[in-house]
Coordinates of C-alpha atoms in Angstrom, one line a residue:
Chain A
X1 CA 88.9 69.1 94.2
X2 CA 86.7 66.4 94.6
X3 CA 89.1 64.1 92.7
X4 CA 91.6 65.0 95.6
X5 CA 89.4 65.0 98.4
X6 CA 88.4 61.2 97.0
X7 CA 92.1 60.4 96.7
X8 CA 93.3 61.7 100.3
X9 CA 90.3 59.7 102.2
X10 CA 90.8 56.4 100.2
X11 CA 94.2 56.4 101.0
X12 CA 94.1 57.3 104.6
X13 CA 91.0 54.9 104.8
X14 CA 89.0 57.0 106.2
X15 CA 85.1 56.9 106.9
X16 CA 82.2 58.5 108.3
X17 CA 82.9 61.9 110.8
X18 CA 86.6 61.6 110.0
X19 CA 86.1 61.9 106.1
X20 CA 83.7 64.9 106.9
X21 CA 86.5 66.5 108.7
X22 CA 89.0 65.9 105.9
X23 CA 86.7 67.2 103.5
X24 CA 85.9 70.5 105.4
X25 CA 89.7 71.1 106.0
X26 CA 90.5 70.7 102.4
X27 CA 87.6 73.1 101.7
X28 CA 89.3 75.6 103.8
X29 CA 92.4 75.1 102.3
X30 CA 91.3 75.2 98.5
X31 CA 89.3 78.5 99.5
X32 CA 92.5 80.0 101.0
X33 CA 94.5 79.2 98.2
X34 CA 92.2 80.1 95.5
X35 CA 92.0 83.5 97.4
X36 CA 95.9 84.0 97.8
X37 CA 96.4 83.2 94.0
X38 CA 94.3 86.1 93.5
X39 CA 95.5 88.4 95.7
X40 CA 98.9 87.8 94.2
X41 CA 98.0 88.3 90.9
X42 CA 96.2 91.3 91.2
X43 CA 99.1 92.7 93.5
X44 CA 101.7 91.8 90.4
X45 CA 99.0 93.4 87.9
X46 CA 99.3 96.4 90.1
X47 CA 103.0 96.7 89.8
X48 CA 102.7 95.5 85.9
X49 CA 100.0 98.6 85.3
X50 CA 102.1 101.2 86.5
X51 CA 105.8 99.7 84.4
X52 CA 103.9 99.4 81.1
X53 CA 102.0 103.0 82.0
X54 CA 105.5 104.3 82.6
X55 CA 107.2 102.5 79.5
X56 CA 104.3 104.0 77.1
X57 CA 104.8 107.4 78.7
X58 CA 108.1 107.5 78.1
X59 CA 108.9 106.9 82.1
X60 CA 110.6 104.2 83.9
X61 CA 108.1 103.6 86.3
X62 CA 108.6 101.8 89.9
X63 CA 112.0 100.5 90.0
X64 CA 113.5 101.1 93.5
X65 CA 111.9 98.2 95.8
X66 CA 113.6 94.8 95.2
X67 CA 114.7 94.1 91.9
X68 CA 113.5 96.2 89.6
X69 CA 110.9 97.4 91.4
X70 CA 109.2 93.7 91.6
X71 CA 108.5 94.3 95.6
X72 CA 106.7 97.7 95.3
X73 CA 103.0 96.0 95.1
X74 CA 103.8 94.1 98.8
X75 CA 105.1 97.6 100.1
X76 CA 101.8 99.3 98.8
X77 CA 99.7 96.9 100.4
X78 CA 101.4 97.0 103.8
X79 CA 101.0 100.8 103.3
X80 CA 97.5 100.6 102.9
X81 CA 97.2 97.8 105.5
X82 CA 98.8 100.1 108.4
X83 CA 96.6 103.0 107.4
X84 CA 93.9 104.2 109.5
X85 CA 90.2 102.9 108.7
X86 CA 88.3 106.1 108.6
X87 CA 84.6 105.7 108.7
X88 CA 82.7 109.4 107.8
X89 CA 80.8 110.7 110.5
X90 CA 77.3 111.1 108.5
X91 CA 77.7 108.0 106.9
X92 CA 75.8 104.5 107.2
X93 CA 78.5 102.7 109.4
X94 CA 77.4 98.9 108.6
X95 CA 76.6 99.2 105.1
X96 CA 80.2 101.5 104.6
X97 CA 81.7 98.7 106.5
X98 CA 80.1 95.8 104.6
X99 CA 80.4 97.4 101.1
X100 CA 84.2 96.2 100.2
X101 CA 83.4 92.5 101.5
X102 CA 80.9 92.2 98.8
X103 CA 83.2 93.4 96.1
X104 CA 85.6 91.4 97.1
X105 CA 83.7 88.5 97.7
X106 CA 82.1 88.8 94.2
X107 CA 85.7 89.0 92.3
X108 CA 87.1 86.4 94.5
X109 CA 84.7 83.7 94.7
X110 CA 84.6 83.5 90.5
X111 CA 88.2 82.4 90.7
X112 CA 87.3 79.2 92.3
X113 CA 85.7 77.9 88.7
X114 CA 88.5 79.4 86.8
X115 CA 90.5 76.9 85.1
X116 CA 94.4 77.1 85.4
X117 CA 95.1 73.7 84.2
X118 CA 93.4 70.6 83.4
X119 CA 93.3 69.7 86.6
X120 CA 94.0 73.1 88.6
X121 CA 90.5 73.8 89.3
X122 CA 89.0 74.6 92.5
X123 CA 85.5 73.5 91.2
X124 CA 84.1 72.4 87.7
X125 CA 80.7 73.3 88.1
X126 CA 78.5 72.0 85.4
X127 CA 77.3 75.5 85.3
X128 CA 80.6 77.1 85.3
X129 CA 80.2 80.1 82.8
X130 CA 77.0 81.0 84.2
X131 CA 78.1 80.9 87.9
X132 CA 80.7 83.4 86.8
X133 CA 78.5 85.6 85.4
X134 CA 76.0 85.5 88.3
X135 CA 78.7 85.5 91.3
X136 CA 80.8 89.0 89.7
X137 CA 76.9 90.6 90.0
X138 CA 77.5 90.5 93.7
X139 CA 80.2 93.5 92.8
X140 CA 77.0 95.9 91.7
X141 CA 75.5 95.5 94.9
X142 CA 78.9 96.3 96.7
X143 CA 79.2 99.5 94.5
X144 CA 75.9 100.8 94.8
X145 CA 76.4 99.8 98.7
X146 CA 79.5 101.6 99.2
X147 CA 78.1 104.8 96.9
X148 CA 75.2 105.3 99.1
X149 CA 76.4 104.3 102.4
X150 CA 79.3 107.4 102.1
X151 CA 77.1 109.9 102.0
X152 CA 78.5 112.1 99.8
X153 CA 77.7 113.0 96.2
X154 CA 80.6 112.1 94.4
X155 CA 80.3 108.5 95.8
X156 CA 76.8 108.5 95.1
X157 CA 76.9 109.2 91.7
X158 CA 79.6 106.9 91.0
X159 CA 77.8 104.2 92.6
X160 CA 75.0 104.9 90.6
X161 CA 76.8 105.0 87.3
X162 CA 78.6 101.8 88.3
X163 CA 75.3 100.0 88.7
X164 CA 73.8 101.7 85.5
X165 CA 76.9 100.6 83.6
X166 CA 77.3 97.2 84.7
X167 CA 73.5 96.2 84.6
X168 CA 73.7 97.5 81.0
X169 CA 76.7 95.9 79.7
X170 CA 75.8 92.5 81.4
X171 CA 73.4 92.0 78.6
X172 CA 76.1 91.8 75.6
X173 CA 78.4 89.7 77.6
X174 CA 75.9 87.3 78.5
X175 CA 74.9 87.5 74.7
X176 CA 78.4 86.9 73.7
X177 CA 79.1 84.2 76.1
X178 CA 75.9 82.6 74.9
X179 CA 77.2 82.5 71.0
X180 CA 80.4 80.1 72.5
X181 CA 77.9 77.9 74.6
X182 CA 75.7 77.2 71.4
X183 CA 79.1 76.0 69.8
X184 CA 80.5 74.0 72.7
X185 CA 77.3 72.7 74.1
X186 CA 78.6 72.9 77.5
X187 CA 78.4 75.4 80.4
X188 CA 81.4 73.9 81.9
X189 CA 84.8 75.7 81.5
X190 CA 86.6 72.7 81.1
X191 CA 84.2 71.4 78.8
X192 CA 84.3 74.4 76.6
X193 CA 88.2 74.4 76.9
X194 CA 88.0 70.3 75.8
X195 CA 86.0 71.6 72.8
X196 CA 88.4 73.6 71.4
X197 CA 92.5 72.6 70.5
X198 CA 95.8 74.0 70.7
X199 CA 96.2 75.3 67.7
X200 CA 94.9 78.7 66.7
X201 CA 92.6 77.9 64.3
X202 CA 91.4 75.3 66.8
X203 CA 90.2 78.3 69.0
X204 CA 86.8 79.5 69.1
X205 CA 87.9 83.0 68.3
X206 CA 88.9 81.6 64.8
X207 CA 85.8 79.3 64.3
X208 CA 84.0 81.4 62.1
X209 CA 83.8 85.1 61.3
X210 CA 80.8 85.8 64.0
X211 CA 82.8 83.9 66.9
X212 CA 85.8 86.4 65.7
X213 CA 83.5 89.7 66.1
X214 CA 81.9 88.1 69.3
X215 CA 85.2 88.0 70.8
X216 CA 85.5 91.8 70.5
X217 CA 82.0 92.5 71.4
X218 CA 83.2 90.4 74.6
X219 CA 85.7 92.4 75.5
X220 CA 84.7 95.7 75.0
X221 CA 81.9 94.3 77.3
X222 CA 84.1 93.0 80.1
X223 CA 85.8 96.3 79.9
X224 CA 82.9 97.9 81.1
X225 CA 81.8 95.8 83.4
X226 CA 84.9 96.0 85.1
X227 CA 84.8 99.9 85.4
X228 CA 88.2 99.9 83.1
X229 CA 89.3 102.8 81.0
X230 CA 87.7 103.9 78.9
X231 CA 84.3 103.0 80.3
X232 CA 85.7 104.4 84.0
X233 CA 83.0 106.7 84.8
X234 CA 82.5 105.5 88.4
X235 CA 85.6 106.2 89.3
X236 CA 86.1 109.5 86.4
X237 CA 88.8 111.0 88.6
X238 CA 88.3 114.6 87.2
X239 CA 84.9 114.6 87.8
X240 CA 83.9 112.2 91.0
X241 CA 87.4 112.4 93.0
X242 CA 87.4 108.7 93.2
X243 CA 83.9 107.6 92.6
X244 CA 82.1 105.1 94.8
X245 CA 85.6 104.6 96.8
X246 CA 86.0 108.4 97.6
X247 CA 85.4 107.9 101.4
X248 CA 87.3 104.7 101.6
X249 CA 90.9 104.6 103.0
X250 CA 93.5 101.6 104.6
X251 CA 92.4 97.9 103.6
X252 CA 88.8 98.9 102.7
X253 CA 90.2 100.8 99.7
X254 CA 92.6 97.8 99.4
X255 CA 89.7 96.0 98.8
X256 CA 88.2 97.8 96.2
X257 CA 91.4 98.5 94.6
X258 CA 92.3 94.6 94.6
X259 CA 89.0 93.7 93.3
X260 CA 89.3 96.0 90.3
X261 CA 92.9 94.3 89.3
X262 CA 91.7 90.9 90.2
X263 CA 88.5 91.8 87.4
X264 CA 91.1 92.6 85.0
X265 CA 92.6 89.0 85.3
X266 CA 89.1 87.6 85.8
X267 CA 88.1 88.9 82.5
X268 CA 91.3 87.7 80.5
X269 CA 90.9 84.4 82.2
X270 CA 87.7 84.1 80.8
X271 CA 88.1 85.6 77.4
X272 CA 91.2 82.7 77.4
X273 CA 89.0 79.7 78.2
X274 CA 86.2 80.8 76.0
X275 CA 88.2 82.2 72.9
X276 CA 91.6 80.9 72.9
X277 CA 91.9 77.5 74.1
X278 CA 92.6 77.7 77.8
X279 CA 95.3 75.5 78.8
X280 CA 95.3 73.4 75.7
X281 CA 99.1 72.7 74.4
X282 CA 99.6 73.0 70.5
X283 CA 99.6 69.1 69.1
X284 CA 98.7 67.7 72.5
X285 CA 95.3 66.0 73.3
X286 CA 93.6 66.4 76.6
X287 CA 94.0 62.9 77.3
X288 CA 97.5 63.0 76.6
X289 CA 97.8 65.8 78.9
X290 CA 96.0 64.1 81.7
X291 CA 98.8 61.8 81.8
X292 CA 102.0 63.7 82.5
X293 CA 103.2 66.2 85.2
X294 CA 105.1 68.1 82.7
X295 CA 102.7 68.6 80.2
X296 CA 100.0 69.7 83.0
X297 CA 102.6 72.4 84.2
X298 CA 103.3 73.4 80.3
X299 CA 99.4 73.8 80.1
X300 CA 99.1 76.1 83.2
X301 CA 101.8 78.2 81.7
X302 CA 99.8 78.5 78.5
X303 CA 97.0 79.3 80.4
X304 CA 98.6 82.0 82.6
X305 CA 100.8 83.7 79.4
X306 CA 97.3 83.6 77.3
X307 CA 95.6 85.5 80.3
X308 CA 98.9 87.7 80.9
X309 CA 98.7 88.7 77.0
X310 CA 94.8 89.9 77.7
X311 CA 96.0 92.1 80.9
X312 CA 98.3 93.4 78.9
X313 CA 95.8 94.5 76.1
X314 CA 93.6 95.9 79.0
X315 CA 96.5 98.0 80.5
X316 CA 97.5 99.0 77.4
X317 CA 94.0 100.2 76.4
X318 CA 94.0 102.2 79.6
X319 CA 96.7 104.3 78.8
X320 CA 95.5 104.6 75.1
X321 CA 92.2 105.8 74.9
X322 CA 90.2 108.8 76.8
X323 CA 86.7 108.4 78.9
X324 CA 83.6 108.2 77.1
X325 CA 80.8 110.6 78.4
X326 CA 77.9 108.9 80.1
X327 CA 75.4 109.3 77.3
X328 CA 78.2 108.0 74.6
X329 CA 78.6 104.7 77.2
X330 CA 74.9 104.2 76.9
X331 CA 74.6 104.3 73.2
X332 CA 77.5 102.6 72.8
X333 CA 76.0 99.3 74.5
X334 CA 72.4 99.9 73.6
X335 CA 72.8 100.8 70.0
X336 CA 75.8 98.9 68.8
X337 CA 76.7 96.1 71.4
X338 CA 73.4 94.6 71.9
X339 CA 72.1 94.2 68.5
X340 CA 75.7 93.3 67.0
X341 CA 75.5 90.6 69.6
X342 CA 72.2 89.5 69.0
X343 CA 73.2 89.4 65.2
X344 CA 76.2 87.2 66.0
X345 CA 74.2 85.1 68.0
X346 CA 71.5 84.5 65.2
X347 CA 74.8 84.3 62.8
X348 CA 76.5 81.6 64.9
X349 CA 72.8 79.7 65.2
X350 CA 72.5 79.5 61.1
X351 CA 76.6 78.5 60.5
X352 CA 75.7 75.6 63.1
X353 CA 72.4 74.6 61.2
X354 CA 74.7 74.5 58.0
X355 CA 77.7 73.0 58.9
X356 CA 77.0 70.6 61.7
X357 CA 80.6 69.6 63.4
X358 CA 83.0 68.4 62.2
X359 CA 83.4 68.8 58.5
X360 CA 86.2 69.5 56.1
X361 CA 84.0 72.5 55.2
X362 CA 83.8 73.7 58.6
X363 CA 87.9 73.5 59.0
X364 CA 88.5 75.7 56.0
X365 CA 86.2 77.9 57.4
X366 CA 88.5 77.8 60.4
X367 CA 91.4 78.1 58.3
X368 CA 90.4 81.2 56.5
X369 CA 89.1 83.1 59.6
X370 CA 92.8 82.3 61.2
X371 CA 94.2 83.6 58.1
X372 CA 92.0 86.7 58.4
X373 CA 93.1 87.2 61.8
X374 CA 96.7 86.8 61.0
X375 CA 96.5 89.2 58.2
X376 CA 94.8 91.8 60.7
X377 CA 98.0 91.2 63.1
X378 CA 100.4 91.7 60.3
X379 CA 98.6 95.1 59.1
X380 CA 98.8 96.4 62.9
X381 CA 102.5 95.4 63.1
X382 CA 103.3 97.5 60.1
X383 CA 101.1 100.3 61.6
X384 CA 103.2 100.0 64.8
X385 CA 106.3 99.9 62.6
X386 CA 105.2 103.1 60.8
X387 CA 104.6 104.5 63.9
X388 CA 107.8 103.9 65.5
X389 CA 109.7 104.8 62.0
X390 CA 108.1 108.3 61.9
X391 CA 109.3 109.1 65.6
X392 CA 112.9 109.0 64.7
X393 CA 113.6 107.5 67.8
X394 CA 116.2 104.4 67.8
X395 CA 114.5 100.7 69.2
X396 CA 115.2 100.1 72.9
X397 CA 114.0 96.8 74.0
X398 CA 115.5 97.2 77.6
X399 CA 112.6 96.9 79.3
X400 CA 114.1 97.0 82.8
X401 CA 116.4 99.7 82.3
X402 CA 116.8 102.0 85.1
X403 CA 119.4 104.4 83.6
X404 CA 123.5 104.1 84.1
X405 CA 124.7 103.6 87.5
X406 CA 127.8 104.5 89.1
X407 CA 128.5 107.9 87.7
X408 CA 126.9 109.6 90.5
X409 CA 128.9 111.0 93.1
X410 CA 127.2 112.0 96.6
X411 CA 130.2 113.8 97.5
X412 CA 129.5 116.6 94.7
X413 CA 125.8 117.2 95.8
X414 CA 124.9 119.1 98.9
X415 CA 123.0 116.4 100.4
X416 CA 122.7 112.7 99.7
X417 CA 119.7 110.6 100.2
X418 CA 119.2 107.0 101.5
X419 CA 121.8 104.6 101.7
X420 CA 124.1 107.6 100.4
X421 CA 123.3 109.4 103.1
X422 CA 124.4 107.1 106.0
X423 CA 127.8 106.8 103.8
X424 CA 127.8 110.8 104.3
X425 CA 127.3 110.7 108.2
X426 CA 129.7 108.1 108.8
X427 CA 132.3 110.1 107.0
X428 CA 131.3 113.2 108.7
X429 CA 131.6 111.2 112.1
X430 CA 134.8 110.1 111.5
X431 CA 136.1 113.5 110.8
Chain B
X1 CA 69.3 103.9 54.2
X2 CA 71.6 106.5 54.8
X3 CA 71.2 106.2 58.3
X4 CA 72.3 102.4 58.1
X5 CA 75.3 103.6 56.2
X6 CA 76.1 106.0 58.8
X7 CA 75.9 103.5 61.6
X8 CA 78.0 101.2 60.1
X9 CA 80.2 103.7 59.0
X10 CA 80.5 104.6 62.7
X11 CA 81.4 101.1 63.6
X12 CA 84.5 101.2 61.0
X13 CA 85.9 104.4 62.1
X14 CA 85.7 103.5 65.6
X15 CA 87.9 100.3 65.0
X16 CA 90.0 102.0 62.6
X17 CA 90.9 104.9 64.9
X18 CA 91.2 102.8 68.0
X19 CA 93.5 100.2 66.8
X20 CA 95.6 103.1 65.3
X21 CA 95.9 104.7 68.5
X22 CA 96.8 101.6 70.4
X23 CA 99.6 101.3 67.1
X24 CA 101.0 104.5 68.1
X25 CA 101.2 103.5 72.0
X26 CA 102.4 100.6 71.3
X27 CA 105.5 101.7 69.6
X28 CA 106.0 103.8 72.5
X29 CA 107.0 100.7 74.2
X30 CA 109.9 100.3 72.3
X31 CA 111.2 103.9 72.9
X32 CA 113.7 104.6 75.4
X33 CA 112.6 106.3 78.7
X34 CA 113.4 110.0 78.4
X35 CA 113.5 110.8 82.3
X36 CA 116.7 110.3 84.5
X37 CA 116.3 108.8 87.8
X38 CA 116.8 111.3 90.8
X39 CA 119.3 111.5 92.5
X40 CA 121.6 108.2 91.7
X41 CA 121.2 107.9 88.2
X42 CA 122.1 111.6 87.2
X43 CA 125.3 111.7 85.1
X44 CA 126.6 114.5 86.9
X45 CA 125.7 116.7 90.0
X46 CA 122.4 117.8 89.3
X47 CA 123.1 121.5 89.9
X48 CA 125.4 121.3 86.9
X49 CA 122.7 119.8 84.6
X50 CA 120.0 122.9 85.6
X51 CA 119.7 125.6 83.2
X52 CA 121.5 128.8 83.6
X53 CA 119.4 130.9 85.0
X54 CA 117.2 128.5 87.4
X55 CA 116.0 130.3 90.5
X56 CA 117.4 128.0 93.3
X57 CA 117.6 128.9 97.2
X58 CA 118.9 132.5 97.7
X59 CA 122.5 133.5 98.6
X60 CA 124.2 136.8 100.0
X61 CA 127.7 137.2 99.9
X62 CA 128.7 139.2 103.2
X63 CA 131.7 141.0 101.5
X64 CA 129.6 142.5 99.1
X65 CA 126.5 143.5 100.7
X66 CA 126.3 147.5 101.6
X67 CA 123.1 147.3 104.1
X68 CA 121.0 149.2 101.7
X69 CA 118.1 146.7 102.5
X70 CA 116.7 147.7 98.9
X71 CA 116.0 143.9 98.7
X72 CA 114.3 143.9 101.6
X73 CA 112.2 146.5 100.5
X74 CA 111.6 145.2 97.4
X75 CA 110.4 141.5 98.7
X76 CA 106.6 141.5 98.4
X77 CA 106.1 138.9 101.7
X78 CA 109.0 140.5 103.6
X79 CA 111.0 137.4 104.0
X80 CA 114.4 139.1 104.4
X81 CA 115.3 140.8 107.5
X82 CA 118.2 143.4 107.6
X83 CA 119.6 144.9 110.9
X84 CA 122.5 147.2 110.4
X85 CA 123.1 149.5 113.2
X86 CA 125.6 152.5 113.1
X87 CA 128.9 152.3 115.7
X88 CA 128.6 155.7 117.6
X89 CA 132.4 155.9 117.7
X90 CA 133.5 154.8 114.5
X91 CA 130.8 156.1 112.4
X92 CA 130.9 152.8 110.7
X93 CA 127.7 150.9 109.9
X94 CA 127.7 147.3 110.7
X95 CA 125.7 144.5 109.4
X96 CA 124.4 142.7 112.4
X97 CA 122.1 140.2 110.8
X98 CA 120.8 139.4 107.4
X99 CA 118.2 136.5 107.5
X100 CA 116.1 135.1 104.6
X101 CA 113.7 132.8 105.4
X102 CA 113.5 130.2 102.7
X103 CA 110.3 128.6 103.9
X104 CA 108.5 131.9 102.8
X105 CA 110.5 132.9 100.1
X106 CA 108.6 132.5 96.6
X107 CA 111.7 133.0 94.1
X108 CA 110.4 135.5 92.1
X109 CA 113.7 137.2 92.1
X110 CA 112.8 140.6 92.9
X111 CA 115.4 141.0 95.3
X112 CA 118.2 140.0 93.0
X113 CA 117.1 142.4 90.6
X114 CA 117.2 145.4 93.3
X115 CA 120.5 144.4 94.4
X116 CA 122.8 147.2 93.0
X117 CA 126.2 145.2 94.0
X118 CA 125.6 141.8 93.0
X119 CA 125.5 140.7 96.8
X120 CA 122.3 138.7 96.8
X121 CA 121.6 136.0 94.1
X122 CA 119.7 133.1 93.2
X123 CA 122.2 129.8 93.7
X124 CA 121.1 126.4 91.9
X125 CA 120.5 124.5 95.0
X126 CA 117.1 123.6 96.0
X127 CA 116.9 120.3 98.2
X128 CA 116.1 122.0 101.1
X129 CA 114.1 119.9 103.1
X130 CA 114.7 120.5 107.4
X131 CA 113.3 118.8 110.1
X132 CA 112.1 122.2 111.7
X133 CA 110.7 124.9 110.1
X134 CA 112.7 127.4 112.0
X135 CA 116.1 126.1 110.5
X136 CA 115.1 127.4 107.3
X137 CA 115.7 130.9 108.5
X138 CA 119.4 131.3 107.3
X139 CA 121.7 134.0 108.7
X140 CA 124.0 135.3 106.3
X141 CA 126.0 137.1 108.9
X142 CA 128.6 135.0 110.6
X143 CA 130.4 137.7 112.4
X144 CA 129.0 141.6 112.4
X145 CA 131.2 143.7 110.3
X146 CA 131.2 146.9 108.9
X147 CA 129.5 147.0 105.3
X148 CA 130.9 146.9 102.1
X149 CA 132.1 149.9 100.9
X150 CA 132.3 149.2 96.9
X151 CA 134.3 151.8 94.8
X152 CA 132.6 153.3 91.7
X153 CA 133.7 151.6 88.4
X154 CA 134.9 148.5 89.9
X155 CA 133.6 144.9 89.1
X156 CA 132.6 142.9 92.5
X157 CA 134.4 139.6 92.8
X158 CA 131.8 137.2 92.5
X159 CA 131.9 134.0 94.3
X160 CA 131.1 130.9 92.4
X161 CA 127.2 130.1 92.4
X162 CA 126.1 128.1 95.4
X163 CA 129.2 128.2 97.2
X164 CA 127.8 130.0 99.9
X165 CA 124.7 128.6 100.2
X166 CA 125.8 124.9 100.3
X167 CA 127.5 125.5 103.7
X168 CA 124.6 126.6 105.4
X169 CA 122.3 123.8 103.8
X170 CA 125.5 121.0 104.6
X171 CA 125.1 122.7 108.2
X172 CA 121.3 122.1 108.4
X173 CA 121.4 118.5 107.6
X174 CA 124.6 117.6 109.5
X175 CA 124.7 115.0 112.6
X176 CA 123.2 115.5 115.7
X177 CA 126.7 115.1 116.9
X178 CA 128.3 118.3 115.0
X179 CA 125.3 120.6 115.4
X180 CA 125.5 121.7 118.9
X181 CA 129.4 122.0 118.7
X182 CA 129.2 124.4 115.9
X183 CA 127.3 127.1 117.4
X184 CA 127.8 130.0 114.8
X185 CA 126.1 128.3 112.1
X186 CA 124.2 130.1 110.0
X187 CA 121.4 127.7 109.9
X188 CA 120.5 128.0 113.3
X189 CA 120.1 132.0 113.5
X190 CA 116.9 131.9 115.8

């Protein structure tokens, strides 16, 4: 963004106050753009979640609004905007109103240092990943505040659970991130990506067996930090109605909702940056990419598709695993994730002592780890094929199917709905 | 040592079971959805797709009703109102009113079991939304007429299932212009 500002200011020949003004306008414009991108992504994720859920449960999912139901998320948003914003009588009104803002700010501010492309980053901070870990902690404050201010037992329990959960899982998250920082030697998001390469064996997930384990530790901890199933105790519908956002309605509820979905993208994007080589295109060096617009756009598409796969996995896990109990949640964190992250951190440190980069032995380790990962994927695919075979159902790859059209005849029904109803009324009127 | 083995066993079991569960749900992505989109993607009219003995909205055939009011006595929530008057001159019993309040009806089917003359029965219709709850009180008697006198040993002539109620439901739903003109519609019994 600074480069863009310098370019505009220099080309217009501005100086002094006017240059400051241009800078200010640019900051506002970039902030609005980042917020808009975040909102759009989280909106699309709500739709993706519902479609994937439908498919996994042998349903179709929302498919009426727009082509294939693609506009469903806009309609949902419109509905939430038009709903009444209720503040309960016994709630603390100021804190109640304030809480969603903290949650939204905490999540969407993190989008400022997400590297969507080599040059597409709002602000490449030199403490990028540290900033991300720090700013998302605002969510805890917001959630706890909403739980307390609602003056409702469910909200209260939900808020306290969220706080306990997020604070606990910050530790394994930060420790997993520390392993990567150890290898890359930088905290900057672009720096971490520059240290990796386009091919899978150049990614940090396949750097050595420890980073391979670290990825799964990070993913589990991030899942818990984002309050996603199987760690969605703060919102557990069956116990707490809706947890900390029970009393919220309208746009304030939408704030919590969008922040939750933006958080899914956020954790996937961070995983892409740390473990999957970000916007790096296979066979293209960052220097080559810097000079070409086509390669820039390709890099952005690569980043987006990698994080889209991450988002899909998060959604897929939600429709697979049941919710944990609170004691299971805490024992998972303190008994398993934290010791294992420490082991991985130490292992990485020792590895770096033995194999100072880069060397042919180092490359061999990358290759072996990549091969191991590939074998795991092959085993997984055979399991999927096995489960599909024993179900005895034929393969169906038409993911956007809505059912067969054209067999419906409104005349044979007592009533017709929607557009059919209008046709029917017209016909009746003509008679 | 045993505890340590148990610790790592737990981790291994978690990974194996979770990933196999994920494989099961992933395989579901490649199966065809079994649901059918209602109402415009059904292969044939929905009432024809319902099971043989599904309990839809009640319907009554005036040509079969003897006005015995066994059904209204059986009804646990009194949603059937029957008005039978005796003509003083001809000594005939006249069926003036036979109102079923579908808004109250819980589709238990006791009235259907009680009726000895197959006059009241379930149709397969279920689309009963109206703009006014009073329009759910359907009067099945269009013109007051003498009650039926079935002969012993003769089977009643049944109309096709749903043919009676379908007219009333369509009337309720008809455009406003048509509504005012046909005042005899059973939909507006009140």
